[in-house]
Coordinates of C-alpha atoms and ligand atoms in Angstrom, one line a residue:
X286 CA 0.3 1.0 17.3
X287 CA -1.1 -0.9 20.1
X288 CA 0.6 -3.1 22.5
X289 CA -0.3 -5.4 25.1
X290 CA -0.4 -6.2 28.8
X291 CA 2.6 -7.8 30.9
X292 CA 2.4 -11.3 29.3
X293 CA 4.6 -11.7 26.9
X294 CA 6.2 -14.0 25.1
X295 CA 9.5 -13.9 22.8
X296 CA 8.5 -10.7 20.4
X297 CA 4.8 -9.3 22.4
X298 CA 2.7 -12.3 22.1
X299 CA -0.5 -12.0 24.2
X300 CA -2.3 -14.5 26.0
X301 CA -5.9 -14.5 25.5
X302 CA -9.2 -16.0 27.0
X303 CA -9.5 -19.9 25.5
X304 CA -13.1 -18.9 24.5
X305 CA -11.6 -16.1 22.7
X306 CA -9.0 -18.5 20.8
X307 CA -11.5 -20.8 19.8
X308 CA -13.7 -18.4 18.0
X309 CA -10.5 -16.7 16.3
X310 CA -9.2 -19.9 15.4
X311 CA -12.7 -21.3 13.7
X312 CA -12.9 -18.0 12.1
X313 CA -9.5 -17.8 10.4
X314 CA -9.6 -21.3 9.8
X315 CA -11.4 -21.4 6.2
X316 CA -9.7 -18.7 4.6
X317 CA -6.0 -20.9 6.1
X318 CA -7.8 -23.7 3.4
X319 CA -8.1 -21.3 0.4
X320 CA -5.5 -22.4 -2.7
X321 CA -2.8 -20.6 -3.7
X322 CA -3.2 -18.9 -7.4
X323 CA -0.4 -18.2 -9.8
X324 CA -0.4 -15.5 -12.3
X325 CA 1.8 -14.7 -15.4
X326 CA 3.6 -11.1 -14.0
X327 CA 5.3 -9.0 -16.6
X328 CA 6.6 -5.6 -15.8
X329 CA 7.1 -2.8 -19.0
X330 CA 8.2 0.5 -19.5
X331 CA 6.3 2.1 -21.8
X332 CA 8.3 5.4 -22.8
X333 CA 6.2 8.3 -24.3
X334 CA 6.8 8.9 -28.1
X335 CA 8.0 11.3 -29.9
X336 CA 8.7 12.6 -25.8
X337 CA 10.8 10.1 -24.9
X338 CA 11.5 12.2 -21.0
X339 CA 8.6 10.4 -19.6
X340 CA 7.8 6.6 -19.0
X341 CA 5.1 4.5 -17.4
X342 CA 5.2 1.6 -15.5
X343 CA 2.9 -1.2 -17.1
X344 CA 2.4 -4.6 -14.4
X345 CA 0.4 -6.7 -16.4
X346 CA -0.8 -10.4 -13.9
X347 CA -2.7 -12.9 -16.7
X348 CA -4.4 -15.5 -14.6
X349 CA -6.7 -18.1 -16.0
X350 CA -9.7 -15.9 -16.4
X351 CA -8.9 -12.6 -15.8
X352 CA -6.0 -9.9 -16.3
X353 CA -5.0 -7.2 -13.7
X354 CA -3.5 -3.9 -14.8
X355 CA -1.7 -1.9 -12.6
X356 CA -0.3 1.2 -14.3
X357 CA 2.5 3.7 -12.3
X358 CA 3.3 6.4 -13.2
X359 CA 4.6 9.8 -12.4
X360 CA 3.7 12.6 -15.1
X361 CA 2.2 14.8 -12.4
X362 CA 2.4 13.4 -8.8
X363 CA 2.7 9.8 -8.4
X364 CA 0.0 7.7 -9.0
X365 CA -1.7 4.7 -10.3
X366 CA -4.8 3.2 -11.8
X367 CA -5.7 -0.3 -11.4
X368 CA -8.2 -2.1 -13.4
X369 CA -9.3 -5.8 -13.5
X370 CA -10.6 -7.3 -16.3
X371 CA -12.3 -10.7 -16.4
X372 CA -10.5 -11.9 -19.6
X373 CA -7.0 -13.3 -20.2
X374 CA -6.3 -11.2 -22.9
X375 CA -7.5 -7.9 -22.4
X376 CA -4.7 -5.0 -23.2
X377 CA -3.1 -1.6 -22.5
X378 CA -3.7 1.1 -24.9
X379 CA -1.6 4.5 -24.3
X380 CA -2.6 7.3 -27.3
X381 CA 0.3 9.5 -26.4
X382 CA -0.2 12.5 -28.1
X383 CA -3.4 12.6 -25.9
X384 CA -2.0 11.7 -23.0
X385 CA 0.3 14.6 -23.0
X386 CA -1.8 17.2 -24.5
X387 CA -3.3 19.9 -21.7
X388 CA -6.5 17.4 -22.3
X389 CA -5.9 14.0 -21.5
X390 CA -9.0 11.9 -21.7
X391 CA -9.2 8.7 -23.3
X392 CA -5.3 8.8 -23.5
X393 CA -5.1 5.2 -21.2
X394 CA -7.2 2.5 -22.0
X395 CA -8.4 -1.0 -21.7
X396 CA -9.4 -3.0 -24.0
X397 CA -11.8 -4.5 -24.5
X398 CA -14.2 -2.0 -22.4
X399 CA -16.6 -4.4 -21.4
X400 CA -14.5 -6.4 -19.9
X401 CA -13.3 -4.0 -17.1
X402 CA -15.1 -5.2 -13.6
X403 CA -13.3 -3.2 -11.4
X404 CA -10.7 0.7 -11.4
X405 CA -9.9 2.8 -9.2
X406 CA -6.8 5.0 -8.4
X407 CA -4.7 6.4 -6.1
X408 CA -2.6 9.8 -6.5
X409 CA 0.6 11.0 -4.1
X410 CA -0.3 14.5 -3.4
X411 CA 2.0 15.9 -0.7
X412 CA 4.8 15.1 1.3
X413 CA 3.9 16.9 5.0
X414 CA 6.4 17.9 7.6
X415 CA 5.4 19.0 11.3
X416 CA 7.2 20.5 13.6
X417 CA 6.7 18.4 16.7
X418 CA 9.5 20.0 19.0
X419 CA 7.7 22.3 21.2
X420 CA 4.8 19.4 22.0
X421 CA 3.4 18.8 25.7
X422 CA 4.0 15.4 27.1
X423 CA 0.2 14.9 26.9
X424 CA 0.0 15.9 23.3
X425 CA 2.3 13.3 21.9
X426 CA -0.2 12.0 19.7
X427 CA -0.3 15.4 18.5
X428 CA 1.9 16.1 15.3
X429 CA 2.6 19.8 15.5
X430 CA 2.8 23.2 13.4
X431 CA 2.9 22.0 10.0
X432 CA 5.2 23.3 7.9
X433 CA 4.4 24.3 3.8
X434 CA 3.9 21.0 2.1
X435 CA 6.2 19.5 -0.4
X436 CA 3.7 19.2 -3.7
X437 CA 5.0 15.9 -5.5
X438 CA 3.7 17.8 -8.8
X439 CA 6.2 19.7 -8.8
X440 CA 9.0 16.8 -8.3
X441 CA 11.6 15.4 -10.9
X442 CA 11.5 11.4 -11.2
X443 CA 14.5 9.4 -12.3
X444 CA 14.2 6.8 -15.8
X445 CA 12.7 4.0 -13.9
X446 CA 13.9 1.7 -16.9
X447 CA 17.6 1.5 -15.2
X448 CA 15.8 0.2 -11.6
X449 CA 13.1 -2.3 -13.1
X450 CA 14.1 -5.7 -12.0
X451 CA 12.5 -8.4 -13.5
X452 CA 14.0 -11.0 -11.3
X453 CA 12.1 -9.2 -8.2
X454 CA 9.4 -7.4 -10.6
X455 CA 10.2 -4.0 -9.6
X456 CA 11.0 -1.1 -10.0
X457 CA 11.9 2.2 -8.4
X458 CA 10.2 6.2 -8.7
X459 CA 12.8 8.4 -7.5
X460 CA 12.4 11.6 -7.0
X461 CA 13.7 15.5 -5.3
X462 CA 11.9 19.1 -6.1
X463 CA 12.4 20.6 -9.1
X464 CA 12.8 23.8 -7.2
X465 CA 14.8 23.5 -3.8
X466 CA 16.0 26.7 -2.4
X467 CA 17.2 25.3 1.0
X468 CA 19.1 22.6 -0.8
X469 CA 17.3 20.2 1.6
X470 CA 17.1 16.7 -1.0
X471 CA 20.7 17.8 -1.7
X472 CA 21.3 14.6 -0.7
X473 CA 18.2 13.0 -0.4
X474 CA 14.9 11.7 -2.5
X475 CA 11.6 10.5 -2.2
X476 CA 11.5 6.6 -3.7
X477 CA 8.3 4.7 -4.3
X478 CA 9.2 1.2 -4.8
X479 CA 6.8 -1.1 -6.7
X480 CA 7.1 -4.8 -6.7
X481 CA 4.4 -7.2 -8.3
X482 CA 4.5 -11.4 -7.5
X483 CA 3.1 -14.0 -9.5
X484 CA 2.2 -16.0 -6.0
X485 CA 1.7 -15.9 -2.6
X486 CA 4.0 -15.1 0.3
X487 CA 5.1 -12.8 2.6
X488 CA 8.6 -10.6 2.2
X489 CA 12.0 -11.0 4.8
X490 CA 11.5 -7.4 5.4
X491 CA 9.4 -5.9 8.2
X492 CA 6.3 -5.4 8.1
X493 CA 6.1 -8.5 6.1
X494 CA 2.8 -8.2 4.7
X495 CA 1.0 -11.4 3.3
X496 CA 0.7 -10.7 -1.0
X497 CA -1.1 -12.5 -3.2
X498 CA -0.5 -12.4 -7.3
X499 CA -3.9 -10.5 -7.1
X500 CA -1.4 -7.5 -5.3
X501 CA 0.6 -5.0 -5.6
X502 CA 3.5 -4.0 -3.0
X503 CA 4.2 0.0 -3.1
X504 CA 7.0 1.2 -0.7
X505 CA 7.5 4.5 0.1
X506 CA 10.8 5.7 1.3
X507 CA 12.5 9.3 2.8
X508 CA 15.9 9.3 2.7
X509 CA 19.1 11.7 2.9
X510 CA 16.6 14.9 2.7
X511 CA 17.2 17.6 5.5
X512 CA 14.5 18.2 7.6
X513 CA 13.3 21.9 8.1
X514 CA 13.4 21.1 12.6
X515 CA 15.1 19.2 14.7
X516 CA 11.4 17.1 15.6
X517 CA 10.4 17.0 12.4
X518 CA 7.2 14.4 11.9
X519 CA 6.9 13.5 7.8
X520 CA 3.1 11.8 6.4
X521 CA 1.9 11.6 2.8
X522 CA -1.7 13.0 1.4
X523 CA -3.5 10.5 -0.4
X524 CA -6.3 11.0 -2.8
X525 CA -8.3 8.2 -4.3
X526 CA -11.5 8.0 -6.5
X527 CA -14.7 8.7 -4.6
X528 CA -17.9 7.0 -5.1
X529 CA -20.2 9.2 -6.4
X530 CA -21.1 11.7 -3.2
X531 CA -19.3 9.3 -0.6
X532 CA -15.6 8.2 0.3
X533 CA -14.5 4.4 0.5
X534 CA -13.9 3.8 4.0
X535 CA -10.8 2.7 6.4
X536 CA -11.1 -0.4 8.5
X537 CA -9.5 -1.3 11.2
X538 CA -8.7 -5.1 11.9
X539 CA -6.7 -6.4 15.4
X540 CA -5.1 -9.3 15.6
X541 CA -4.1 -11.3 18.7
X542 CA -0.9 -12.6 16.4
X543 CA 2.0 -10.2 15.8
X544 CA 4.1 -12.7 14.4
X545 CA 5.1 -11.2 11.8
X546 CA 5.2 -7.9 12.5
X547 CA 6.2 -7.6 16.2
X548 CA 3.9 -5.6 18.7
X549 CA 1.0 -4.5 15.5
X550 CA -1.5 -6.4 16.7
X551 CA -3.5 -4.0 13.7
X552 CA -4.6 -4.2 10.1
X553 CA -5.8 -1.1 8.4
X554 CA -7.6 -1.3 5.0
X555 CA -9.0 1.3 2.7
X556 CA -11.9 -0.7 0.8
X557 CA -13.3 0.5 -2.8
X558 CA -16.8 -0.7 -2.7
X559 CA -17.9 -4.2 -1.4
X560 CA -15.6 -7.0 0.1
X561 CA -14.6 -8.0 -3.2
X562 CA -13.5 -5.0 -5.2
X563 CA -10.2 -3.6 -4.8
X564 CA -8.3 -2.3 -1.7
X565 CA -5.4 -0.9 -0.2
X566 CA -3.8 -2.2 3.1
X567 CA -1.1 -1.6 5.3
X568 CA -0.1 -2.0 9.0
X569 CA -0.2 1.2 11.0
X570 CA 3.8 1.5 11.4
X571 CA 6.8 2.9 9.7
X572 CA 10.4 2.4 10.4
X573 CA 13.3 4.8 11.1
X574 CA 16.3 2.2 9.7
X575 CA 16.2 0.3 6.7
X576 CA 16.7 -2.5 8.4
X577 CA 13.4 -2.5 10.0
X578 CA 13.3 -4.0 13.9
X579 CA 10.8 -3.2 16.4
X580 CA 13.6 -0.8 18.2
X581 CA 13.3 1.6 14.8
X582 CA 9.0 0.8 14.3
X583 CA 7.0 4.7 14.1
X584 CA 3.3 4.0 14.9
X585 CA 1.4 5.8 11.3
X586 CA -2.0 7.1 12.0
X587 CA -4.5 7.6 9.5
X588 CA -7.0 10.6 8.8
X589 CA -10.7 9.2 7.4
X590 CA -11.3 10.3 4.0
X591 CA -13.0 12.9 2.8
X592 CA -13.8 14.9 -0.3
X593 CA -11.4 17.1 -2.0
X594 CA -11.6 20.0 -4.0
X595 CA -8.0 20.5 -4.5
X596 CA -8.0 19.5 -8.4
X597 CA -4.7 21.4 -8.7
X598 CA -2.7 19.0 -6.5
X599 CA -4.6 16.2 -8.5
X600 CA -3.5 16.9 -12.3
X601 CA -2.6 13.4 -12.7
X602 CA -2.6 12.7 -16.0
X603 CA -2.9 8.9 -16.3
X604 CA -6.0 9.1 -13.7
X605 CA -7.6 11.8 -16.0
X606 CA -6.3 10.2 -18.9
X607 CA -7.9 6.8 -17.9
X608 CA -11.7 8.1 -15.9
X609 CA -11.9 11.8 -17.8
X610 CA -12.5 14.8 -16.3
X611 CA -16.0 14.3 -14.2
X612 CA -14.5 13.1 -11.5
X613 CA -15.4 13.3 -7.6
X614 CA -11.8 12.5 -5.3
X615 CA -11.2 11.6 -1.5
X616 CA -7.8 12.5 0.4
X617 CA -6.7 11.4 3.6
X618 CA -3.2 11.8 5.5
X619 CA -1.1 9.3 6.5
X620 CA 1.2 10.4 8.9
X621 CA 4.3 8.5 10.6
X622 CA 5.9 8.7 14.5
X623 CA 5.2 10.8 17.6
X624 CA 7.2 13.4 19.1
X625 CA 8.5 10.5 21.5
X626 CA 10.4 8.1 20.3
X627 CA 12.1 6.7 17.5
X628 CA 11.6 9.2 14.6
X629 CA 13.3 10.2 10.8
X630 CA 15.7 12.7 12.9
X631 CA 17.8 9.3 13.7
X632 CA 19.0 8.5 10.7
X633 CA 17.1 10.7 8.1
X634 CA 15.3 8.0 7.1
X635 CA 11.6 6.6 6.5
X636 CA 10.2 3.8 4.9
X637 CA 6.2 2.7 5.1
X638 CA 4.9 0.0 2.9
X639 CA 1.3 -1.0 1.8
X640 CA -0.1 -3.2 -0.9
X641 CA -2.9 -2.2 -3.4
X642 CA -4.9 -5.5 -5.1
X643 CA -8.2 -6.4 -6.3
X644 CA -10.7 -9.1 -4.9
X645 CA -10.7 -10.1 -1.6
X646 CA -8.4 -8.7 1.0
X647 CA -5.3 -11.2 1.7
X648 CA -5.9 -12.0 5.6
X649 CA -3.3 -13.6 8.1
X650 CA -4.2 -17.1 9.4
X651 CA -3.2 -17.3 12.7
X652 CA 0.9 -18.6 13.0
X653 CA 1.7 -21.4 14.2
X654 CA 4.0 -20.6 17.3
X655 CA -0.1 -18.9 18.3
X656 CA -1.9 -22.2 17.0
X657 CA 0.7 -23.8 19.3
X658 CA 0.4 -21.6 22.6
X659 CA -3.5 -22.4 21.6
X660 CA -3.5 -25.6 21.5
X661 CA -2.1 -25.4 25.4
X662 CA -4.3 -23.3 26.2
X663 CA -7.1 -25.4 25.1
X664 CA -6.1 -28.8 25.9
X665 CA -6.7 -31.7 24.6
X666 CA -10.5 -31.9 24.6
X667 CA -10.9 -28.7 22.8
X668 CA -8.2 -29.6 19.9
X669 CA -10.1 -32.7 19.9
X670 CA -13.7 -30.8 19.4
X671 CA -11.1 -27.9 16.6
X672 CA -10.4 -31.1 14.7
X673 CA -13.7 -32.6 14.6
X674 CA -14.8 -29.3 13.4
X675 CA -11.6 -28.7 10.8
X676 CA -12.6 -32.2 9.2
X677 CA -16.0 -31.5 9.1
X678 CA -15.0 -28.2 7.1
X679 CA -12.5 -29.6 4.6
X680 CA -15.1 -32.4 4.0
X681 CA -18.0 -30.1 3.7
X682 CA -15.3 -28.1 0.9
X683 CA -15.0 -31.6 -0.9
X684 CA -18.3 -32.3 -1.0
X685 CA -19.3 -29.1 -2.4
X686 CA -16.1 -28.9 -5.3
X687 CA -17.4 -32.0 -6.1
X688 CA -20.7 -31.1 -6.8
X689 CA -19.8 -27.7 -8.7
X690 CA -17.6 -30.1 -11.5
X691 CA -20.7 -32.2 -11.7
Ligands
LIG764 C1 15.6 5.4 -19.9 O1 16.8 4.7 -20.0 C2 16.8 3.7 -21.1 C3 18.0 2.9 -21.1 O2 18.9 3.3 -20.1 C4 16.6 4.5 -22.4 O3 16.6 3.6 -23.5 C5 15.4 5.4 -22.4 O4 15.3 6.2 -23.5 C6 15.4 6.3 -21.1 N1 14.1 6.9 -21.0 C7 14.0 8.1 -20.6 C8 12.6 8.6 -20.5 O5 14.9 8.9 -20.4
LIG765 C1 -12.9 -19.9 -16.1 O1 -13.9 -19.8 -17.0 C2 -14.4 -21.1 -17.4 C3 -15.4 -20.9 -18.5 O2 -16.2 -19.8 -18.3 C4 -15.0 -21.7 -16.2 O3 -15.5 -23.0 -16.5 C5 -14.0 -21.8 -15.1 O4 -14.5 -22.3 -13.9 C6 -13.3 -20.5 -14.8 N1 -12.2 -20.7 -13.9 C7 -12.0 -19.9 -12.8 C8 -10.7 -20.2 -12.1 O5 -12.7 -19.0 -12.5
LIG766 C1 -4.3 9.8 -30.5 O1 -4.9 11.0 -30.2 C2 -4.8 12.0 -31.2 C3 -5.3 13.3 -30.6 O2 -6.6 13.1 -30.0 C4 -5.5 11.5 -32.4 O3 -5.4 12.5 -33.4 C5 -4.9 10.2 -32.9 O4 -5.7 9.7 -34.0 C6 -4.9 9.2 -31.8 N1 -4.1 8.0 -32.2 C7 -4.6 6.8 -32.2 C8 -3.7 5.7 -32.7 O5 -5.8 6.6 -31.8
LIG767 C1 10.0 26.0 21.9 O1 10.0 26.4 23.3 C2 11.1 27.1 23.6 C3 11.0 27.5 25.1 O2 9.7 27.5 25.5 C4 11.2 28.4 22.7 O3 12.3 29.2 23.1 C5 11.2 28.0 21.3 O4 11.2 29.1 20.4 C6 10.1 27.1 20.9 N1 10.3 26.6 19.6 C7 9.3 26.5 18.7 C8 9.7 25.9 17.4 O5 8.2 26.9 18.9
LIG768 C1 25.8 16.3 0.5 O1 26.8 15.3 0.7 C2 28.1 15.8 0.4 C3 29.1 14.6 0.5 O2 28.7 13.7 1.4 C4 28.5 16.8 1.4 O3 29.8 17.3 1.2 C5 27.5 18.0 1.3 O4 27.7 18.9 2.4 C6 26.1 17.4 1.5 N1 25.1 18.5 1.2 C7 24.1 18.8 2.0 C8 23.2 19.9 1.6 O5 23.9 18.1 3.0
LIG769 C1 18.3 22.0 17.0 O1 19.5 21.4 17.2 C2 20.6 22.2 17.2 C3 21.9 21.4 17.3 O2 21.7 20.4 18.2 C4 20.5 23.3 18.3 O3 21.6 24.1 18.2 C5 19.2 24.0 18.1 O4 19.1 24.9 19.2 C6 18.1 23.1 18.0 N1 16.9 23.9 17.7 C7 15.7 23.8 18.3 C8 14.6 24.6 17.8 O5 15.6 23.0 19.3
LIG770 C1 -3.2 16.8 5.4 O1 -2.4 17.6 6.4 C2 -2.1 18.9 5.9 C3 -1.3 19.6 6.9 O2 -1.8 19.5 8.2 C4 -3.4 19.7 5.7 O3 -3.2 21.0 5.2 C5 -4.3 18.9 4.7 O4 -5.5 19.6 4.5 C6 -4.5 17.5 5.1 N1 -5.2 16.8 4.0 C7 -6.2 16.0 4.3 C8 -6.7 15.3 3.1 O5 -6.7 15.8 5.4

């Protein structure tokens, strides 16, 4: 998590170089113009047959031309498969026998085939604990002995039919170890909350991330479960689809607005492929209350991606039921808080949210309490020279709409 120098204003606003505004501000401006699109969401368990003890989360979003399918699931550890297809009617097919036979391939699929332009995955592996009591005030970046993993292959998940919402489109994986000795999610569970949106907007809740109805919203949550120290530090392993001998990459994006979420002046993003794929994003923070302030914000540091061998962890079904067997993965850690500060040990709790879409990354336009400070900054020649250029823009977008009807 980064912060910034003495100048501040209400919740850590910086105050940049004018020069530094100006470019910012002309390069966020076109993608502020972009329309909103709508899509037809529907949410549906699909519960396994003649096996009804397992279910799968179907989020089906129908725009005008295309169909995204996001399919959750946790027969194995957690994970999902996303696929977009470029028609409006293109549909789920689950072969259950298959799907739950020791050989799952061609048990999920698509149809029609040749309409998929774009799948990927992503399986929760682990749940990691550290021990951070013992660390140096220099090594506070550091996490700490790790302690023996929790494998989420070997959790139980609750009927997700009793939390799907249709009103909100979601609905809740919750889940504790099948085998706890220690008794330590006694009390507690491991929830991974997915919520789909036919729009645009941005959640009340911190750290408000723009959505599209391109994304998905995932929001993982550790509450009630004992930890095994009194400085324990919790992060999740990823693993994702590789690309043939190479990993998809994380980027890094900084802001100079935090408006949304205070003092994270960063954007991280996990991209499949070019620009335009898929991707997953999140800010780098987590929060220690549910009621997430900038008082209870854990910075969350990511590990880059690299191959895994570890097919063991990764018997997801629905991934090998969907890409078969021949597959090359990635993993990476995510892991939230420091030995300083504000950690799960407050109030045995931790959420982290990130969203998972297709397409174009959704990207914040500057707010407008920082278009305002701007605007000060610059005076009134350069928001005389902006709006020359804005108008030149939106007439240069006419222009060319026009032409593309013709
Ligand atoms: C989940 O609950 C619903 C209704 O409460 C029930 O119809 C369904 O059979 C249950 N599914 C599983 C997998 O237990
Ligand atoms: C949808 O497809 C039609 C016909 O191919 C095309 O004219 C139209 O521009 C497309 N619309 C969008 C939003 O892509
Ligand atoms: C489902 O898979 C089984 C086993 O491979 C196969 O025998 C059956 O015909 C499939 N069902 C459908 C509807 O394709
Ligand atoms: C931490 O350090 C103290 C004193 O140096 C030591 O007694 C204790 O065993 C250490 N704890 C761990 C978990 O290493
Ligand atoms: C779980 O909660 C109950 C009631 O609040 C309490 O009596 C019990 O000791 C707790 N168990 C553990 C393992 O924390
Ligand atoms: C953990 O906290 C308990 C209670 O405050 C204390 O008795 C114990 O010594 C602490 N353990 C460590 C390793 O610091
Ligand atoms: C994640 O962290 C754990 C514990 O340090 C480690 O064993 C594992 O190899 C890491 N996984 C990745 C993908 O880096």
């Amino acid at each position: 998590m980064c912060g910034c120098g003495e100048p501040r204003l209400g919740w850590g606003h910086c105050a940049p170089s004018p020069m530094l505004l100006l470019s910012l501000l002309l390069s966020a401006a076109p993608f502020g113009l972009l329309g909103e699109e709508t899509r037809q969401v529907s949410l549906e368990v699909i519960s396994g047959w003649p096996d009804f003890t397992q279910n799968l989360l179907h989020i089906r979003a129908v725009g005008t031309n295309s169909t995204l399918h996001y399919v959750w699931s946790s027969l194995g550890p957690p994970a999902v498969v996303l696929v977009a297809t470029n028609t409006p009617h293109s549909v789920l097919r689950v072969n259950w026998t298959r799907l739950l036979s020791p050989n799952p391939d061609g048990g999920l699929m698509v149809l029609p085939k040749d309409s998929i332009q774009f799948s990927s995955a992503l399986v929760f592996t682990r749940l990691l604990e550290f021990d951070s009591t013992n660390m140096s005030e220099e090594a506070t970046q550091l996490l700490g002995k790790p302690y023996p993993p929790y494998s989420l292959g070997n959790f139980s998940w609750n009927n997700i039919t009793d939390s799907l919402d249709p009103a909100t489109l979601s609905a809740t994986f919750r889940g504790h170890p099948v085998h706890d000795p220690t008794r330590a999610f006694a009390n507690g569970s491991l929830t991974f909350k997915v919520q789909a949106f036919s729009t645009s907007g941005r959640p009340a809740q911190l750290p408000r991330l723009l959505h599209t109805a391109e994304t998905c919203q995932l929001e993982v949550t550790l509450i009630g479960a004992l930890p095994r120290g009194n400085h324990s530090l919790f992060g999740l392993e990823v693993a994702t689809l590789g690309q043939g001998p190479s990993c998809p990459s994380v980027q890094e994006q900084h802001s100079i607005d935090d408006e949304y979420t205070p003092a994270v002046f960063q954007l991280d993003q996990l991209l499949w492929g070019s620009l335009s794929t898929g991707f997953m994003q999140w800010r780098p923070v987590a929060f220690s209350q549910k009621q997430g302030s900038r008082e209870s914000a854990l910075p969350c540091q990511v590990s880059p991606p690299h191959p895994t061998v570890e097919y063991s962890l990764l018997k997801s079904s629905i991934v090998q039921a969907f890409f078969g067997s021949q597959n090359s993965f990635c993993a990476f850690n995510l892991t939230f808080g420091t030995s300083r500060g504000p950690g799960y040990w407050d109030q045995y709790y931790l959420s982290w949210s990130m969203l998972l879409g297709v397409g174009p990354p959704p990207l914040d336009a500057l707010s407008p309490l920082v278009l305002g400070i701007m605007a000060v900054a610059l005076g009134t020649p350069g928001l005389m020279l902006l709006g020359g250029g804005l108008i030149l823009l939106l007439r240069h977008k006419q222009y060319s709409d026009y032409q593309s009807i013709n």
